[in-house]
């Protein structure tokens, strides 16, 4: 397996496409570039990555599953604005291969409570579609739909032997992960 | 209930709409808000009704209150004492202030004093009082509505300035009567502010104000003696030493005040200075001046005589339109030559008379074709001439017949019988009585109207030793002292015929040796020729028919363009416009047919009305006595009653209360609260979003 060439950090800094950045990072790890010598470059790329464009969860997971033969630990961090069935189908190759899979769904508090007041035109960050919305009219329905979506996501992932974790963007992700790993270690020890 | 000194400022409350619009406009954000997914949202555009709801009613209320308070402060509220409203309802007055703005108000500080008098009336407004400000000169018009708004009244006053027009009282009084008749105020008053000079009086004998109307006069003409000089008239005469195309321009100057030496007097023709002279003006006197003859072009040309300007500049120049003297050709038919009549007619200037003398038998058809008037100097009318002379008169020619020794009964041709006013009688001898004199002169008749003035000529001076009375009862212009008809006028189809019962040759009377002979003959020939003099200048305030000025037939649909001396342009004539050219400024007006700017203009000169320059005052009490109903007591200058006096004037009360100051302070507080609340609201909203 040929390790991809690591471009100059200045060039990487100008890359704004998240998918391209993700590909570099994933291939870098899979190629063993997470060694001490190349790790700073990968972290640098991650730090400069800008969220943009449309995600392709199933494709990314399939690519990783095809290239990772040894059992390992996979963590999927996403807002999971996809049907639960699609997510489950996407991670099924990983759980089927015996990997430990943890899915962290990260949401902004506003995405859960929808606190807006003014009639506003909202723009979809991925597709760019626009929609005029009067928050007061849709808030209740929105919260119900969001709650159902989260519950469905949790139930389907758990049923497929994947750990599900709902995180808030107001909290640091490392702390969330630390708490989760600590709790998992406690449960394993207890068993 | 507070009263308002400037209620029109309340219109500023309409500005409350601004924060309302601002609030509603903020309902829709112009930029879209990014959101991770629209999957759980529904399209719910903001309905119109929700846009009409205020997002921050408290913020809006603060803004609206601030604007309303600001408008209220500018309206200058004044709080009247308890019971003042009821008192005002019974004491409120409607006042018509008549402000003279004629030319004479330019003298000295008259206009400033008049303005001050109006402002005093405005300042004296009490609760419920209203004023109608009327400006008048030759005409009168209301400058403002009937209002108690001091600001509106002062704005109306500021829009006024003295004009060049003369003063007439009657239109102003009529307008005041009309306005007060429509008023329901319990107290009504008229205030006349003027310099009250003599020529402004034109009131009818029955002019009266309604019973109960108070009349106050404010005389702004009383003051120091008037110091002014000006050009009062310009006279134009033919230069008899020349070829008839040259004229001599003379001017009459007047001076009120100390003597002045070396005053420069200039003559400008067609905008170019022709001559300048210096003249001494005596104390409170006048002078005449004549310039060197000038050549007049065939077409009319504007001219101006002016002298060094003084404080009252409007009468320092006199404008005229110069034209060549019109000529009236006259055929003098006389069997025996007499020098009197040709010499009398030779000195005519306006018009000039061109005299052709023929013996009765020598008059040819061509002679009649060239003239406008025929004078039969001794009554001789050959039979061959009679039908031609009758046809001449019927076609509009004029005939003057002196019934001399040849006009004996039975000798007048029957073919020209219509040219006699009646039958002829035998001569009357009055030499024994020292001659007869004229009596019973009809000075209202156009043929003799020039003798209507006191110094216009003494028609009673000539002595008539022999005459041939005319046996008629119609068209009698003058009789002898024995009742015999001396002068008649009758019309034959289109021509005028004047018949004189004596002669013009000095044999039967001494008329040719009397001063009145020349003007009498000039006037009789003018009348017989149907001559109408075109004035070289008019008085400001005159209303003229454009067609008559241009010498064209009247056409009601014709429009005319006018350019005033100051360059102001307007149109007259046509269906919707004034039919007359109203001269409103001193100077030369240019009149052209509408739609033809390249046409040669008809020049019309206008000068200050002479009456307006007669500053002789009359006692304003005469006006009060004339306008108040018989038995009504004259009203003193101050018409406020004791009750009304208890009410301090609104202006004074407002100045003392300074309510506007507190309102402005409230505005400042409201704006500070609005600023704090707006900041806080934005901060909270930003935190939430």
PDB file of C-alpha atoms in Angstrom, chain B residues 188-397:
ATOM      1  CA  UNK B 188     -66.219  90.533  15.276  1.00  0.00           C
ATOM      2  CA  UNK B 189     -63.711  93.180  14.419  1.00  0.00           C
ATOM      3  CA  UNK B 190     -62.011  94.803  11.473  1.00  0.00           C
ATOM      4  CA  UNK B 191     -58.562  96.305  11.771  1.00  0.00           C
ATOM      5  CA  UNK B 192     -57.455  98.596   8.950  1.00  0.00           C
ATOM      6  CA  UNK B 193     -53.709  99.186   8.761  1.00  0.00           C
ATOM      7  CA  UNK B 194     -52.852 101.820   6.196  1.00  0.00           C
ATOM      8  CA  UNK B 195     -51.286 105.198   5.576  1.00  0.00           C
ATOM      9  CA  UNK B 196     -54.770 106.559   4.845  1.00  0.00           C
ATOM     10  CA  UNK B 197     -53.935 108.844   1.968  1.00  0.00           C
ATOM     11  CA  UNK B 198     -56.660 110.732   0.195  1.00  0.00           C
ATOM     12  CA  UNK B 199     -56.792 108.889  -3.115  1.00  0.00           C
ATOM     13  CA  UNK B 200     -57.587 105.522  -1.541  1.00  0.00           C
ATOM     14  CA  UNK B 201     -61.108 106.571  -0.629  1.00  0.00           C
ATOM     15  CA  UNK B 202     -63.618 105.007  -2.982  1.00  0.00           C
ATOM     16  CA  UNK B 203     -66.269 103.838  -0.564  1.00  0.00           C
ATOM     17  CA  UNK B 204     -69.886 104.042  -1.591  1.00  0.00           C
ATOM     18  CA  UNK B 205     -72.083 106.252   0.512  1.00  0.00           C
ATOM     19  CA  UNK B 206     -73.998 103.269   1.859  1.00  0.00           C
ATOM     20  CA  UNK B 207     -70.968 101.161   2.789  1.00  0.00           C
ATOM     21  CA  UNK B 208     -71.476  99.893   6.338  1.00  0.00           C
ATOM     22  CA  UNK B 209     -70.117  97.209   8.610  1.00  0.00           C
ATOM     23  CA  UNK B 210     -72.572  94.869  10.263  1.00  0.00           C
ATOM     24  CA  UNK B 211     -73.936  96.051  13.620  1.00  0.00           C
ATOM     25  CA  UNK B 212     -71.712  94.998  16.488  1.00  0.00           C
ATOM     26  CA  UNK B 213     -68.572  94.890  14.400  1.00  0.00           C
ATOM     27  CA  UNK B 214     -65.687  96.731  15.965  1.00  0.00           C
ATOM     28  CA  UNK B 215     -63.480  98.824  13.731  1.00  0.00           C
ATOM     29  CA  UNK B 216     -59.935  99.750  14.568  1.00  0.00           C
ATOM     30  CA  UNK B 217     -57.681 101.879  12.437  1.00  0.00           C
ATOM     31  CA  UNK B 218     -53.919 101.845  12.621  1.00  0.00           C
ATOM     32  CA  UNK B 219     -52.431 104.825  10.850  1.00  0.00           C
ATOM     33  CA  UNK B 220     -48.863 104.155   9.791  1.00  0.00           C
ATOM     34  CA  UNK B 221     -48.724 107.269   7.604  1.00  0.00           C
ATOM     35  CA  UNK B 222     -48.401 109.708  10.418  1.00  0.00           C
ATOM     36  CA  UNK B 223     -44.805 110.515  11.006  1.00  0.00           C
ATOM     37  CA  UNK B 224     -42.248 112.966   9.839  1.00  0.00           C
ATOM     38  CA  UNK B 225     -42.567 114.954   6.643  1.00  0.00           C
ATOM     39  CA  UNK B 226     -42.138 113.002   3.463  1.00  0.00           C
ATOM     40  CA  UNK B 227     -38.959 113.644   1.534  1.00  0.00           C
ATOM     41  CA  UNK B 228     -39.280 112.428  -2.018  1.00  0.00           C
ATOM     42  CA  UNK B 229     -38.743 113.507  -5.568  1.00  0.00           C
ATOM     43  CA  UNK B 230     -39.875 111.911  -8.754  1.00  0.00           C
ATOM     44  CA  UNK B 231     -41.034 112.218 -12.312  1.00  0.00           C
ATOM     45  CA  UNK B 232     -44.723 112.927 -12.358  1.00  0.00           C
ATOM     46  CA  UNK B 233     -45.426 113.057 -16.086  1.00  0.00           C
ATOM     47  CA  UNK B 234     -43.798 112.936 -19.481  1.00  0.00           C
ATOM     48  CA  UNK B 235     -45.150 114.982 -22.350  1.00  0.00           C
ATOM     49  CA  UNK B 236     -44.329 114.455 -25.975  1.00  0.00           C
ATOM     50  CA  UNK B 237     -44.711 117.091 -28.661  1.00  0.00           C
ATOM     51  CA  UNK B 238     -43.878 117.221 -32.293  1.00  0.00           C
ATOM     52  CA  UNK B 239     -40.785 119.141 -33.194  1.00  0.00           C
ATOM     53  CA  UNK B 240     -42.360 121.676 -35.541  1.00  0.00           C
ATOM     54  CA  UNK B 241     -38.953 122.840 -36.682  1.00  0.00           C
ATOM     55  CA  UNK B 242     -38.186 119.392 -37.994  1.00  0.00           C
ATOM     56  CA  UNK B 243     -39.734 117.185 -40.595  1.00  0.00           C
ATOM     57  CA  UNK B 244     -42.344 115.703 -38.322  1.00  0.00           C
ATOM     58  CA  UNK B 245     -40.400 112.586 -37.449  1.00  0.00           C
ATOM     59  CA  UNK B 246     -38.704 114.237 -34.524  1.00  0.00           C
ATOM     60  CA  UNK B 247     -40.369 114.737 -31.206  1.00  0.00           C
ATOM     61  CA  UNK B 248     -39.572 116.703 -28.101  1.00  0.00           C
ATOM     62  CA  UNK B 249     -39.801 114.866 -24.805  1.00  0.00           C
ATOM     63  CA  UNK B 250     -40.538 116.923 -21.758  1.00  0.00           C
ATOM     64  CA  UNK B 251     -40.956 115.888 -18.157  1.00  0.00           C
ATOM     65  CA  UNK B 252     -42.628 117.304 -15.118  1.00  0.00           C
ATOM     66  CA  UNK B 253     -40.690 116.767 -11.926  1.00  0.00           C
ATOM     67  CA  UNK B 254     -41.919 117.110  -8.372  1.00  0.00           C
ATOM     68  CA  UNK B 255     -40.068 117.486  -5.123  1.00  0.00           C
ATOM     69  CA  UNK B 256     -41.359 117.089  -1.587  1.00  0.00           C
ATOM     70  CA  UNK B 257     -38.833 118.216   0.968  1.00  0.00           C
ATOM     71  CA  UNK B 258     -35.814 120.496   0.941  1.00  0.00           C
ATOM     72  CA  UNK B 259     -34.561 122.073  -2.264  1.00  0.00           C
ATOM     73  CA  UNK B 260     -32.182 119.947  -4.311  1.00  0.00           C
ATOM     74  CA  UNK B 261     -29.666 121.315  -6.748  1.00  0.00           C
ATOM     75  CA  UNK B 262     -28.083 119.601  -9.674  1.00  0.00           C
ATOM     76  CA  UNK B 263     -30.384 116.616  -9.867  1.00  0.00           C
ATOM     77  CA  UNK B 264     -29.484 114.542 -12.915  1.00  0.00           C
ATOM     78  CA  UNK B 265     -32.347 113.810 -15.270  1.00  0.00           C
ATOM     79  CA  UNK B 266     -31.813 111.304 -18.050  1.00  0.00           C
ATOM     80  CA  UNK B 267     -33.716 110.386 -21.147  1.00  0.00           C
ATOM     81  CA  UNK B 268     -33.313 106.822 -22.358  1.00  0.00           C
ATOM     82  CA  UNK B 269     -34.821 105.720 -25.639  1.00  0.00           C
ATOM     83  CA  UNK B 270     -34.864 102.034 -26.530  1.00  0.00           C
ATOM     84  CA  UNK B 271     -32.618 101.302 -23.575  1.00  0.00           C
ATOM     85  CA  UNK B 272     -29.913 103.775 -24.577  1.00  0.00           C
ATOM     86  CA  UNK B 273     -29.227 107.049 -22.841  1.00  0.00           C
ATOM     87  CA  UNK B 274     -29.947 109.896 -25.219  1.00  0.00           C
ATOM     88  CA  UNK B 275     -29.401 112.908 -23.040  1.00  0.00           C
ATOM     89  CA  UNK B 276     -28.708 113.878 -19.459  1.00  0.00           C
ATOM     90  CA  UNK B 277     -29.490 117.205 -17.887  1.00  0.00           C
ATOM     91  CA  UNK B 278     -29.195 118.746 -14.474  1.00  0.00           C
ATOM     92  CA  UNK B 279     -32.031 120.574 -12.840  1.00  0.00           C
ATOM     93  CA  UNK B 280     -32.639 122.334  -9.571  1.00  0.00           C
ATOM     94  CA  UNK B 281     -35.740 121.320  -7.678  1.00  0.00           C
ATOM     95  CA  UNK B 282     -37.155 123.940  -5.300  1.00  0.00           C
ATOM     96  CA  UNK B 283     -38.359 123.144  -1.829  1.00  0.00           C
ATOM     97  CA  UNK B 284     -41.747 121.423  -1.996  1.00  0.00           C
ATOM     98  CA  UNK B 285     -42.054 122.415  -5.618  1.00  0.00           C
ATOM     99  CA  UNK B 286     -41.608 121.161  -9.101  1.00  0.00           C
ATOM    100  CA  UNK B 287     -39.873 121.810 -12.367  1.00  0.00           C
ATOM    101  CA  UNK B 288     -40.319 121.030 -16.013  1.00  0.00           C
ATOM    102  CA  UNK B 289     -37.605 119.991 -18.365  1.00  0.00           C
ATOM    103  CA  UNK B 290     -37.443 119.475 -22.118  1.00  0.00           C
ATOM    104  CA  UNK B 291     -34.880 117.373 -23.877  1.00  0.00           C
ATOM    105  CA  UNK B 292     -33.476 117.977 -27.326  1.00  0.00           C
ATOM    106  CA  UNK B 293     -35.617 116.645 -30.172  1.00  0.00           C
ATOM    107  CA  UNK B 294     -35.161 112.976 -30.922  1.00  0.00           C
ATOM    108  CA  UNK B 295     -35.924 111.048 -34.063  1.00  0.00           C
ATOM    109  CA  UNK B 296     -38.634 108.471 -33.610  1.00  0.00           C
ATOM    110  CA  UNK B 297     -38.506 105.324 -35.725  1.00  0.00           C
ATOM    111  CA  UNK B 298     -41.662 104.196 -37.548  1.00  0.00           C
ATOM    112  CA  UNK B 299     -42.444 101.555 -34.933  1.00  0.00           C
ATOM    113  CA  UNK B 300     -43.190 102.342 -31.284  1.00  0.00           C
ATOM    114  CA  UNK B 301     -40.171 102.443 -29.021  1.00  0.00           C
ATOM    115  CA  UNK B 302     -39.880 102.478 -25.251  1.00  0.00           C
ATOM    116  CA  UNK B 303     -38.443 105.482 -23.469  1.00  0.00           C
ATOM    117  CA  UNK B 304     -37.794 106.449 -19.889  1.00  0.00           C
ATOM    118  CA  UNK B 305     -37.163 109.692 -18.084  1.00  0.00           C
ATOM    119  CA  UNK B 306     -35.403 109.122 -14.814  1.00  0.00           C
ATOM    120  CA  UNK B 307     -33.648 111.088 -12.165  1.00  0.00           C
ATOM    121  CA  UNK B 308     -31.281 110.267  -9.339  1.00  0.00           C
ATOM    122  CA  UNK B 309     -32.845 107.636  -7.156  1.00  0.00           C
ATOM    123  CA  UNK B 310     -34.016 108.408  -3.666  1.00  0.00           C
ATOM    124  CA  UNK B 311     -35.456 106.286  -0.890  1.00  0.00           C
ATOM    125  CA  UNK B 312     -38.726 105.881  -2.779  1.00  0.00           C
ATOM    126  CA  UNK B 313     -37.364 104.616  -6.065  1.00  0.00           C
ATOM    127  CA  UNK B 314     -40.639 103.660  -7.713  1.00  0.00           C
ATOM    128  CA  UNK B 315     -41.447 107.167  -8.926  1.00  0.00           C
ATOM    129  CA  UNK B 316     -37.935 108.140  -9.928  1.00  0.00           C
ATOM    130  CA  UNK B 317     -38.489 106.911 -13.462  1.00  0.00           C
ATOM    131  CA  UNK B 318     -41.385 107.441 -15.826  1.00  0.00           C
ATOM    132  CA  UNK B 319     -41.889 105.089 -18.726  1.00  0.00           C
ATOM    133  CA  UNK B 320     -43.562 105.947 -22.018  1.00  0.00           C
ATOM    134  CA  UNK B 321     -43.935 104.469 -25.452  1.00  0.00           C
ATOM    135  CA  UNK B 322     -42.830 106.881 -28.130  1.00  0.00           C
ATOM    136  CA  UNK B 323     -44.557 106.897 -31.479  1.00  0.00           C
ATOM    137  CA  UNK B 324     -44.709 109.308 -34.332  1.00  0.00           C
ATOM    138  CA  UNK B 325     -47.603 111.703 -33.942  1.00  0.00           C
ATOM    139  CA  UNK B 326     -50.695 110.364 -35.713  1.00  0.00           C
ATOM    140  CA  UNK B 327     -52.058 112.686 -38.381  1.00  0.00           C
ATOM    141  CA  UNK B 328     -55.723 113.476 -39.060  1.00  0.00           C
ATOM    142  CA  UNK B 329     -56.174 115.058 -42.505  1.00  0.00           C
ATOM    143  CA  UNK B 330     -58.821 117.810 -42.595  1.00  0.00           C
ATOM    144  CA  UNK B 331     -60.450 119.496 -45.585  1.00  0.00           C
ATOM    145  CA  UNK B 332     -61.303 123.118 -44.852  1.00  0.00           C
ATOM    146  CA  UNK B 333     -63.950 124.400 -47.257  1.00  0.00           C
ATOM    147  CA  UNK B 334     -64.234 128.175 -47.121  1.00  0.00           C
ATOM    148  CA  UNK B 335     -65.246 130.799 -49.617  1.00  0.00           C
ATOM    149  CA  UNK B 336     -63.129 133.351 -47.866  1.00  0.00           C
ATOM    150  CA  UNK B 337     -59.776 132.556 -46.350  1.00  0.00           C
ATOM    151  CA  UNK B 338     -59.396 132.980 -42.624  1.00  0.00           C
ATOM    152  CA  UNK B 339     -56.158 132.349 -40.787  1.00  0.00           C
ATOM    153  CA  UNK B 340     -57.647 131.351 -37.463  1.00  0.00           C
ATOM    154  CA  UNK B 341     -58.803 127.847 -38.122  1.00  0.00           C
ATOM    155  CA  UNK B 342     -55.714 126.635 -40.064  1.00  0.00           C
ATOM    156  CA  UNK B 343     -53.438 128.059 -37.390  1.00  0.00           C
ATOM    157  CA  UNK B 344     -55.432 126.496 -34.581  1.00  0.00           C
ATOM    158  CA  UNK B 345     -55.259 123.102 -36.234  1.00  0.00           C
ATOM    159  CA  UNK B 346     -51.597 123.469 -37.120  1.00  0.00           C
ATOM    160  CA  UNK B 347     -50.567 123.287 -33.470  1.00  0.00           C
ATOM    161  CA  UNK B 348     -52.143 119.908 -32.931  1.00  0.00           C
ATOM    162  CA  UNK B 349     -49.850 117.264 -31.487  1.00  0.00           C
ATOM    163  CA  UNK B 350     -52.054 114.396 -30.520  1.00  0.00           C
ATOM    164  CA  UNK B 351     -53.075 114.014 -33.226  1.00  0.00           C
ATOM    165  CA  UNK B 352     -51.480 116.391 -35.684  1.00  0.00           C
ATOM    166  CA  UNK B 353     -53.909 117.939 -38.159  1.00  0.00           C
ATOM    167  CA  UNK B 354     -53.006 118.213 -41.806  1.00  0.00           C
ATOM    168  CA  UNK B 355     -55.233 120.929 -43.252  1.00  0.00           C
ATOM    169  CA  UNK B 356     -56.165 121.176 -46.944  1.00  0.00           C
ATOM    170  CA  UNK B 357     -58.032 124.358 -47.837  1.00  0.00           C
ATOM    171  CA  UNK B 358     -60.388 124.511 -50.786  1.00  0.00           C
ATOM    172  CA  UNK B 359     -62.982 126.924 -52.070  1.00  0.00           C
ATOM    173  CA  UNK B 360     -66.495 125.393 -52.089  1.00  0.00           C
ATOM    174  CA  UNK B 361     -66.543 125.025 -55.850  1.00  0.00           C
ATOM    175  CA  UNK B 362     -63.043 123.617 -56.013  1.00  0.00           C
ATOM    176  CA  UNK B 363     -63.521 120.487 -53.945  1.00  0.00           C
ATOM    177  CA  UNK B 364     -62.761 117.460 -56.054  1.00  0.00           C
ATOM    178  CA  UNK B 365     -63.503 113.768 -55.442  1.00  0.00           C
ATOM    179  CA  UNK B 366     -59.844 113.156 -54.629  1.00  0.00           C
ATOM    180  CA  UNK B 367     -59.958 115.728 -51.852  1.00  0.00           C
ATOM    181  CA  UNK B 368     -62.662 113.848 -49.987  1.00  0.00           C
ATOM    182  CA  UNK B 369     -60.844 110.581 -50.409  1.00  0.00           C
ATOM    183  CA  UNK B 370     -57.783 111.885 -48.595  1.00  0.00           C
ATOM    184  CA  UNK B 371     -59.384 113.350 -45.485  1.00  0.00           C
ATOM    185  CA  UNK B 372     -61.261 112.168 -42.415  1.00  0.00           C
ATOM    186  CA  UNK B 373     -63.009 115.420 -41.551  1.00  0.00           C
ATOM    187  CA  UNK B 374     -64.553 118.178 -43.661  1.00  0.00           C
ATOM    188  CA  UNK B 375     -65.139 121.630 -42.199  1.00  0.00           C
ATOM    189  CA  UNK B 376     -67.633 123.887 -43.963  1.00  0.00           C
ATOM    190  CA  UNK B 377     -66.275 127.096 -42.490  1.00  0.00           C
ATOM    191  CA  UNK B 378     -69.070 129.426 -43.598  1.00  0.00           C
ATOM    192  CA  UNK B 379     -71.894 127.043 -44.367  1.00  0.00           C
ATOM    193  CA  UNK B 380     -71.501 127.133 -48.141  1.00  0.00           C
ATOM    194  CA  UNK B 381     -72.353 123.788 -49.693  1.00  0.00           C
ATOM    195  CA  UNK B 382     -72.537 123.722 -53.525  1.00  0.00           C
ATOM    196  CA  UNK B 383     -75.201 121.452 -54.938  1.00  0.00           C
ATOM    197  CA  UNK B 384     -72.602 119.446 -56.851  1.00  0.00           C
ATOM    198  CA  UNK B 385     -70.706 118.716 -53.654  1.00  0.00           C
ATOM    199  CA  UNK B 386     -73.761 117.794 -51.578  1.00  0.00           C
ATOM    200  CA  UNK B 387     -74.244 114.131 -52.630  1.00  0.00           C
ATOM    201  CA  UNK B 388     -70.541 113.389 -52.410  1.00  0.00           C
ATOM    202  CA  UNK B 389     -70.333 114.983 -48.995  1.00  0.00           C
ATOM    203  CA  UNK B 390     -73.348 112.980 -47.833  1.00  0.00           C
ATOM    204  CA  UNK B 391     -71.738 109.778 -49.071  1.00  0.00           C
ATOM    205  CA  UNK B 392     -68.502 110.764 -47.352  1.00  0.00           C
ATOM    206  CA  UNK B 393     -70.277 111.155 -44.034  1.00  0.00           C
ATOM    207  CA  UNK B 394     -72.305 107.993 -44.428  1.00  0.00           C
ATOM    208  CA  UNK B 395     -69.072 106.099 -44.918  1.00  0.00           C
ATOM    209  CA  UNK B 396     -67.726 107.313 -41.603  1.00  0.00           C
ATOM    210  CA  UNK B 397     -66.284 110.718 -42.396  1.00  0.00           C
TER     211      UNK B 397
END
